[in-house]
Amino acid sequence: MELFEDPYCQSRPARRTQWLVSALAFHYGLDKGVENEIIVLATGLDQYLQEIFHHLDWQGIGTISKSEFRTLCEVLGLEPGQEECAGLLDDLPDEINFRTFHGKLCEYFSTKSGCQTRTGRLPVGKENEHIETQIRLRRPLRRRPSPGSRGSQQEAAALQRLEDENSSLRELVEDMRVALQSSDARSLALQVGLRKCHASHTKDGGCIMFNTHVVSQRYMIMTQSVLREVDLIQSSRDDQLEEMMRMNNDLEDELSRSQKALLYLENCNEQLRREQTEMRRKAEEARQAVLKCFGKVKDLEEKSNKAVLLQLHIKELDMELQHYR
C-alpha cells in the first residue's frame, strides 16, 4: 500500500494548487517553513474560505453539493481513501452550507495540530455573511517639524511626500494580495468544475449529458468575471504606476530646485562674509584715523596753552621796555 504523503509536510515546497492546505496548516501551527505568499493568504483565512465557497456556489443559493465538497478535497490532496481524511468526509449532508464547509476544513486541521480549542472557530454573524479580515498596516511615526529654518520645513515637506508615496504603495500591495487570494479561490472552484466535467465525460462515454447549458453558462459567467477583474486590476495598476511616476518626477524637480536654492544661498553667504571682512577692515582704518586725529588735537591743546604763557611773558617784556625808556 502506498504511503500517505502529508500535503503540508515541511520537506516538500507547497505547490500553487495547495495554497489552501498550506494556509490552513500554517494557521493551525503545522508548518513553520511555508513560503511568503502562504503566510499572506493565511492572514485572511476566513475570507479566503468565504471566497472559495462563493465561487463554488456560483448560483448564489447558499449551499454546495456533497460531491463538490468531495471534489474540492480531492483537488487539495485530501482524498477519501486516506485514513486521516475519514473524519473530514464522514456524515456529510447532501447540501453543505458555509458554516459546515468552514467547520469541516478547520476541524480537520485543528485536530491534526492538536488544537482542540480552535475547532469551534466559526465566522460571527449570519451564515451567508461575507467575512472580512482587517489588516492593519503599521505607519511610521511622523515627526513634527520644528519652527526653525527654511531647510527643516523643506525636509518635513519631503518626508510627508515620501510617507504619502509609501501609503500608496501599501494600498497597491494590499490590492495585489486580495487579487491573488481571489484568483486562487477562483482557480480551486474551476478545478472542481473541471473534475466534475471529466467525471461526467467518463460516466456517459464521452458525452456530456448533465445540464450542458448550465455548465456552459457557469463557465461563461466565471470567464467574464475573471476578465472583468483582470481589466480592473490592470487599469488600477496602470493608474497607480502613472501616479507614482508623476510623484517621482515631482520629487526630482523639487530636489533640483532645492539644490539650486541651496547653491544660491551658499553664494550669497560667501559674498556676505567677504563684505563683512571688508567692512571690518574699513572700520579699523577709520578707528586708527580717529586716534591719530585725537593725538593731533591734544598737541594743539598743549601748544595753545603754551601760547597763553608766551603772551603773558611778552606783556611783561613790553612793560619792562617801557619802564627803561
XYZ file of C-alpha atoms in Angstrom:
325
model
C 0.000 0.000 0.000
C 1.354 3.418 -0.967
C 2.225 5.588 1.994
C 0.188 8.752 2.536
C 2.154 11.864 1.729
C 1.294 14.717 4.060
C 0.150 17.705 1.936
C 1.583 20.134 4.475
C 4.869 18.300 5.061
C 7.856 20.597 5.649
C 10.155 18.559 3.411
C 8.208 19.493 0.284
C 7.561 23.022 -1.020
C 3.886 23.886 -1.431
C 2.540 23.919 -4.970
C 0.209 26.660 -6.129
C -2.764 24.277 -6.039
C -2.075 23.629 -2.349
C -2.251 27.204 -1.104
C -5.410 26.490 0.880
C -3.865 23.414 2.513
C -0.678 25.310 3.337
C -2.597 28.333 4.626
C -4.693 26.153 6.938
C -1.593 24.242 8.050
C 0.224 27.485 8.836
C -2.850 28.880 10.612
C -3.013 25.862 12.925
C 0.732 25.652 13.527
C 1.527 22.572 11.427
C 4.084 24.196 9.150
C 6.874 26.611 10.078
C 8.658 26.769 6.732
C 5.957 27.941 4.359
C 6.519 30.454 1.612
C 5.719 34.120 1.951
C 2.586 34.047 -0.210
C 1.080 31.324 2.005
C 1.618 33.476 5.086
C -0.076 36.352 3.292
C -3.031 34.149 2.418
C -3.218 32.856 5.987
C -3.755 36.390 7.306
C -7.189 36.391 5.659
C -8.087 32.737 6.131
C -11.800 33.216 6.834
C -12.197 35.496 3.839
C -10.197 33.004 1.755
C -12.618 30.180 2.636
C -15.569 32.508 2.030
C -14.336 33.323 -1.490
C -13.800 29.637 -2.332
C -17.317 28.824 -1.149
C -18.698 31.802 -3.093
C -17.115 30.611 -6.361
C -18.311 27.050 -5.784
C -21.805 28.408 -5.075
C -21.885 30.405 -8.305
C -25.709 30.363 -8.409
C -25.888 32.057 -5.003
C -28.213 29.554 -3.328
C -26.096 29.459 -0.158
C -25.118 25.776 -0.347
C -22.901 23.435 -2.339
C -23.410 19.754 -3.037
C -21.677 16.939 -1.216
C -19.964 15.867 -4.437
C -18.492 19.334 -4.910
C -17.040 19.269 -1.396
C -15.546 15.817 -2.025
C -14.086 17.017 -5.325
C -12.562 20.040 -3.586
C -10.934 17.715 -1.047
C -9.515 15.671 -3.939
C -8.100 18.838 -5.523
C -6.472 19.702 -2.180
C -4.991 16.209 -1.887
C -7.384 15.129 0.885
C -8.710 12.033 -0.856
C -11.415 9.777 0.615
C -9.173 6.705 0.630
C -6.819 8.188 3.203
C -7.327 7.218 6.824
C -6.604 10.713 8.111
C -9.396 12.147 5.962
C -12.062 9.770 7.252
C -13.485 12.267 9.729
C -13.400 15.040 7.156
C -15.696 13.281 4.684
C -17.975 11.439 7.129
C -21.557 12.456 7.887
C -21.744 14.970 5.068
C -25.213 16.360 4.312
C -26.439 16.459 0.736
C -26.386 20.270 0.784
C -23.463 21.895 2.626
C -23.752 25.488 3.828
C -20.811 27.749 4.598
C -20.824 27.026 8.328
C -20.429 23.292 7.688
C -17.884 23.948 4.901
C -15.803 26.168 7.184
C -16.149 23.876 10.187
C -15.147 20.695 8.331
C -11.926 22.138 6.909
C -10.918 23.916 10.122
C -11.818 20.895 12.257
C -9.594 18.612 10.185
C -6.500 20.797 10.510
C -7.109 21.783 14.123
C -7.469 18.093 15.041
C -4.233 17.331 13.185
C -2.405 20.025 15.167
C -3.977 19.049 18.492
C -5.559 22.484 18.989
C -8.967 21.416 20.170
C -9.746 24.937 21.325
C -9.674 26.178 17.743
C -12.041 23.639 16.237
C -15.057 25.759 17.013
C -13.692 28.873 15.353
C -16.562 29.886 13.083
C -17.444 33.222 11.491
C -19.534 35.563 13.559
C -22.968 36.611 12.313
C -25.268 35.071 9.740
C -24.173 32.049 7.780
C -24.161 33.873 4.473
C -22.468 36.981 5.802
C -19.313 37.953 3.978
C -16.317 37.707 6.305
C -13.624 40.299 6.019
C -10.315 40.344 7.812
C -8.974 43.723 8.827
C -5.288 44.019 8.156
C -3.804 46.956 9.972
C -0.702 48.356 8.370
C 1.813 49.980 10.644
C 2.665 53.517 9.748
C 5.878 55.211 10.810
C 5.582 57.907 13.429
C 5.563 61.345 11.879
C 7.923 63.920 13.316
C 6.532 67.358 13.833
C 8.658 69.931 12.074
C 10.302 72.321 14.495
C 9.594 76.012 13.847
C 13.088 76.634 12.582
C 14.840 77.386 9.343
C 13.543 77.012 5.828
C 15.611 73.847 5.348
C 13.789 71.991 8.119
C 10.431 72.915 6.573
C 11.569 71.585 3.194
C 12.752 68.350 4.815
C 9.385 67.982 6.566
C 7.544 68.503 3.266
C 9.749 65.925 1.523
C 9.170 63.467 4.383
C 5.409 63.994 4.100
C 5.522 63.266 0.364
C 7.534 60.097 0.978
C 5.017 58.933 3.587
C 2.156 59.547 1.140
C 4.017 57.555 -1.514
C 4.598 54.700 0.952
C 0.891 54.741 1.818
C 0.018 54.426 -1.878
C 2.442 51.519 -2.217
C 0.862 49.803 0.793
C -2.566 50.138 -0.807
C -1.180 48.689 -4.057
C 0.332 45.710 -2.203
C -2.954 45.110 -0.358
C -4.903 45.224 -3.660
C -2.483 42.743 -5.201
C -2.785 40.477 -2.140
C -6.577 40.487 -2.378
C -6.434 39.848 -6.136
C -4.005 36.958 -5.627
C -6.229 35.397 -2.982
C -9.367 35.830 -5.114
C -7.652 34.372 -8.174
C -6.528 31.309 -6.240
C -10.034 30.789 -4.820
C -11.486 31.014 -8.325
C -8.815 28.591 -9.582
C -9.851 25.997 -6.996
C -13.509 26.383 -7.978
C -12.607 25.983 -11.666
C -10.618 22.835 -10.917
C -13.623 21.409 -9.063
C -15.853 22.166 -12.055
C -13.311 20.674 -14.449
C -13.111 17.440 -12.471
C -16.901 17.214 -12.384
C -16.943 17.696 -16.155
C -14.324 14.969 -16.675
C -16.205 12.632 -14.333
C -19.384 13.176 -16.347
C -17.421 12.507 -19.542
C -16.213 9.163 -18.186
C -19.612 8.126 -16.883
C -21.509 8.915 -20.098
C -18.895 7.516 -22.513
C -17.569 10.839 -23.772
C -20.894 12.666 -23.994
C -21.715 15.414 -21.553
C -25.274 14.614 -20.577
C -25.816 16.543 -17.362
C -27.096 20.040 -17.718
C -24.849 21.215 -20.558
C -26.488 24.609 -20.725
C -25.941 25.266 -17.023
C -22.283 24.235 -17.168
C -21.589 26.384 -20.229
C -23.389 29.313 -18.637
C -21.382 28.833 -15.456
C -18.053 28.898 -17.276
C -19.122 31.859 -19.373
C -20.065 33.834 -16.245
C -16.852 32.892 -14.454
C -14.755 33.726 -17.533
C -16.411 37.120 -17.864
C -15.860 37.746 -14.169
C -12.186 36.814 -14.474
C -11.685 39.065 -17.495
C -13.508 41.937 -15.824
C -11.433 41.655 -12.670
C -8.193 41.377 -14.645
C -9.105 44.550 -16.552
C -9.870 46.349 -13.294
C -6.597 45.212 -11.739
C -4.601 46.233 -14.819
C -6.260 49.645 -15.055
C -5.803 50.239 -11.336
C -2.180 49.150 -11.520
C -1.501 51.387 -14.546
C -3.111 54.375 -12.834
C -1.120 53.793 -9.676
C 2.117 53.379 -11.628
C 1.449 56.615 -13.504
C 0.717 58.370 -10.229
C 3.927 57.007 -8.709
C 5.956 58.106 -11.741
C 4.402 61.563 -11.585
C 5.143 61.821 -7.880
C 8.708 60.667 -8.514
C 9.185 63.325 -11.208
C 7.737 65.986 -8.912
C 10.111 64.927 -6.148
C 13.077 65.049 -8.535
C 12.069 68.540 -9.710
C 11.626 69.694 -6.126
C 15.022 68.259 -5.207
C 16.658 70.023 -8.158
C 15.053 73.332 -7.185
C 16.137 72.839 -3.578
C 19.723 72.155 -4.658
C 19.766 75.285 -6.819
C 18.325 77.356 -3.970
C 20.922 75.913 -1.590
C 23.749 76.774 -4.003
C 22.393 80.320 -4.387
C 22.184 80.748 -0.615
C 25.744 79.472 -0.197
C 26.985 82.026 -2.757
C 25.072 84.797 -1.001
C 26.515 83.726 2.332
C 30.059 83.758 0.920
C 29.518 87.222 -0.539
C 28.167 88.491 2.782
C 31.242 87.122 4.575
C 33.535 88.950 2.131
C 31.598 92.189 2.594
C 31.718 91.788 6.359
C 35.503 91.321 6.245
C 35.866 94.451 4.081
C 33.663 96.466 6.441
C 35.731 95.357 9.423
C 38.931 96.434 7.635
C 37.491 99.857 6.830
C 36.207 100.257 10.382
C 39.718 99.510 11.706
C 41.224 102.088 9.343
C 38.671 104.669 10.472
C 39.437 103.910 14.122
C 43.163 104.409 13.513
C 42.450 107.710 11.724
C 40.298 108.907 14.628
C 43.043 108.013 17.115
C 45.570 109.922 15.022
C 43.333 112.978 14.869
C 42.764 112.788 18.593
C 46.556 112.882 19.150
C 46.871 115.954 16.937
C 44.106 117.693 18.892
C 45.955 117.036 22.137
C 49.136 118.530 20.621
C 47.205 121.610 19.559
C 45.754 121.981 23.051
C 49.242 121.813 24.553
C 50.523 124.376 22.057
C 47.568 126.653 22.755
C 48.302 126.511 26.481
C 51.953 127.457 25.785
C 50.767 130.389 23.617
C 48.943 131.967 26.574
C 52.116 131.852 28.700
C 54.123 133.383 25.862
C 51.617 136.238 25.576
C 51.938 136.985 29.305
C 55.727 136.899 29.012
C 55.592 139.293 26.034
C 53.420 141.716 28.015
C 55.927 141.651 30.867
C 58.758 142.351 28.477
C 56.808 145.257 26.930
C 56.197 146.723 30.384
C 59.924 146.427 31.276
C 60.859 148.027 27.965
C 58.580 150.958 28.552
C 59.942 151.340 32.116
C 63.541 151.583 30.841
C 62.602 154.149 28.291
